[in-house]
Amino acid sequence: MRRLLLVRHGNTFEDGTVPTRVGARSDLPLTQKGLQQAQTFAAAVRAAGLRLGPFFAGPLQRTRDFVANGFGVAPTLDTRLREIDYGDWEGLTDAEIAARVGTELLEDWNRRCVWPHGQNWAPDEATLAAGAASLVHELASGAPRFVPVLCSSQGVLRYFAKLDAAFFANAQRDAKLGVATGACCGVRVAPTGALAVDFWNDKPDAERLAAWMRI
């Protein structure tokens, strides 16, 4: 089975500021902390002895710069890793969104990846799921000794988790589908494209990554 390393880009909001919902419409740069998170991730991966490549990122600067700053390479830009356009939620704080649509709708998405219909998001869920599946299928046949790195947002990364139905059901039940900025997820992919999640939302750790390579 081939391993894939998924990572969420680093911080785009300075410490002490209230974050807003940003997606495909908001091309924010990484903060200094976000750039440091890229370096931390790359250092952990190198220390673990992983052979990396190819590198993929969504087209927004926060994802492509995370890879470029950490690894010194320009990633292949793939629209299947482009962030979700959050429509009516774009640019709002969670408090403002809850005031508009209610806490339940907001929490269902934040904690359990339940799509909030009627909020003008794009693309639709079927497109996100198909994009994740097609990218995984394309990478499944690559050289097993190399680990591709895919950088995107946590909204998009959840649709890779969804390809492992058992993992997704448990994580959805336990509200553990989130991915922190700079955190990574490890999956293995069979030649058929079937995907299994080994770990999710882990801080970059060389020992943990090296152990993953021995599974």
Short mmCIF file of N, CA, C and O in Angstrom, two decimals, residues 35 42 54 71-72 77 103 112-113 117-118 122 135 156 161 173 180 186-187 194 199-200 204 213:
data_model
loop_
_atom_site.label_atom_id
_atom_site.label_comp_id
_atom_site.label_asym_id
_atom_site.label_seq_id
_atom_site.Cartn_x
_atom_site.Cartn_y
_atom_site.Cartn_z
N LEU A 35 4.32 30.34 8.81
CA LEU A 35 5.57 29.97 8.15
C LEU A 35 6.41 29.07 9.06
O LEU A 35 7.06 28.12 8.59
N ALA A 42 8.11 20.28 8.08
CA ALA A 42 9.17 19.76 7.21
C ALA A 42 10.31 19.15 8.01
O ALA A 42 10.85 18.10 7.64
N PRO A 54 5.51 13.11 -4.95
CA PRO A 54 5.50 14.53 -5.30
C PRO A 54 4.75 15.37 -4.27
O PRO A 54 4.12 14.84 -3.36
N PHE A 71 9.65 23.08 2.39
CA PHE A 71 10.48 22.11 1.66
C PHE A 71 11.32 22.73 0.54
O PHE A 71 12.12 22.03 -0.08
N GLY A 72 11.12 24.01 0.27
CA GLY A 72 11.93 24.65 -0.76
C GLY A 72 11.62 24.20 -2.16
O GLY A 72 12.47 24.30 -3.05
N LEU A 77 0.12 22.51 -8.35
CA LEU A 77 -1.15 23.08 -7.91
C LEU A 77 -2.30 22.26 -8.49
O LEU A 77 -2.35 22.00 -9.69
N THR A 103 -26.86 27.83 16.08
CA THR A 103 -25.68 27.11 16.55
C THR A 103 -25.63 25.68 16.01
O THR A 103 -24.56 25.16 15.70
N ARG A 112 -18.87 17.77 12.93
CA ARG A 112 -19.27 16.47 12.36
C ARG A 112 -19.31 16.43 10.83
O ARG A 112 -19.73 15.42 10.25
N CYS A 113 -18.90 17.51 10.18
CA CYS A 113 -18.85 17.53 8.70
C CYS A 113 -20.21 17.24 8.08
O CYS A 113 -20.33 16.50 7.11
N HIS A 117 -26.80 22.79 3.92
CA HIS A 117 -27.50 23.11 2.67
C HIS A 117 -28.13 24.50 2.72
O HIS A 117 -28.52 24.99 3.79
N GLY A 118 -28.19 25.11 1.55
CA GLY A 118 -28.83 26.42 1.44
C GLY A 118 -27.95 27.59 1.81
O GLY A 118 -28.45 28.71 1.96
N ALA A 122 -19.70 26.25 -2.49
CA ALA A 122 -19.29 25.64 -3.75
C ALA A 122 -17.85 25.13 -3.62
O ALA A 122 -17.05 25.72 -2.89
N LEU A 135 -7.97 11.91 -6.95
CA LEU A 135 -6.57 12.19 -6.64
C LEU A 135 -5.92 11.00 -5.94
O LEU A 135 -4.78 10.61 -6.26
N VAL A 156 -11.56 20.53 3.04
CA VAL A 156 -11.28 19.62 1.93
C VAL A 156 -10.71 18.30 2.44
O VAL A 156 -11.08 17.21 1.97
N ALA A 161 -10.82 11.78 4.46
CA ALA A 161 -11.21 10.92 5.59
C ALA A 161 -12.48 10.14 5.26
O ALA A 161 -12.64 8.98 5.67
N ARG A 173 -18.98 10.63 14.79
CA ARG A 173 -19.70 10.39 16.05
C ARG A 173 -19.01 11.08 17.22
O ARG A 173 -19.65 11.67 18.08
N ALA A 180 -6.11 20.77 12.87
CA ALA A 180 -5.54 22.04 13.30
C ALA A 180 -4.56 22.57 12.26
O ALA A 180 -4.01 21.81 11.45
N GLY A 186 -2.08 10.80 8.27
CA GLY A 186 -1.44 9.75 7.48
C GLY A 186 -2.45 8.73 7.01
O GLY A 186 -3.25 8.23 7.80
N VAL A 187 -2.43 8.43 5.72
CA VAL A 187 -3.34 7.43 5.15
C VAL A 187 -2.53 6.47 4.29
O VAL A 187 -1.44 6.79 3.83
N ALA A 194 -8.57 2.06 -2.61
CA ALA A 194 -9.17 1.99 -1.28
C ALA A 194 -8.25 2.64 -0.27
O ALA A 194 -7.04 2.39 -0.27
N PHE A 199 -3.66 7.79 11.02
CA PHE A 199 -3.73 8.79 12.09
C PHE A 199 -4.31 10.07 11.51
O PHE A 199 -4.25 10.31 10.30
N TRP A 200 -4.87 10.89 12.40
CA TRP A 200 -5.60 12.08 11.95
C TRP A 200 -5.34 13.23 12.92
O TRP A 200 -5.40 13.05 14.13
N PRO A 204 3.09 17.47 14.03
CA PRO A 204 4.26 16.85 13.40
C PRO A 204 5.22 16.31 14.44
O PRO A 204 5.67 17.04 15.33
N MET A 213 5.80 4.65 9.19
CA MET A 213 6.43 4.04 8.03
C MET A 213 6.71 2.55 8.25
O MET A 213 6.92 1.82 7.28
#
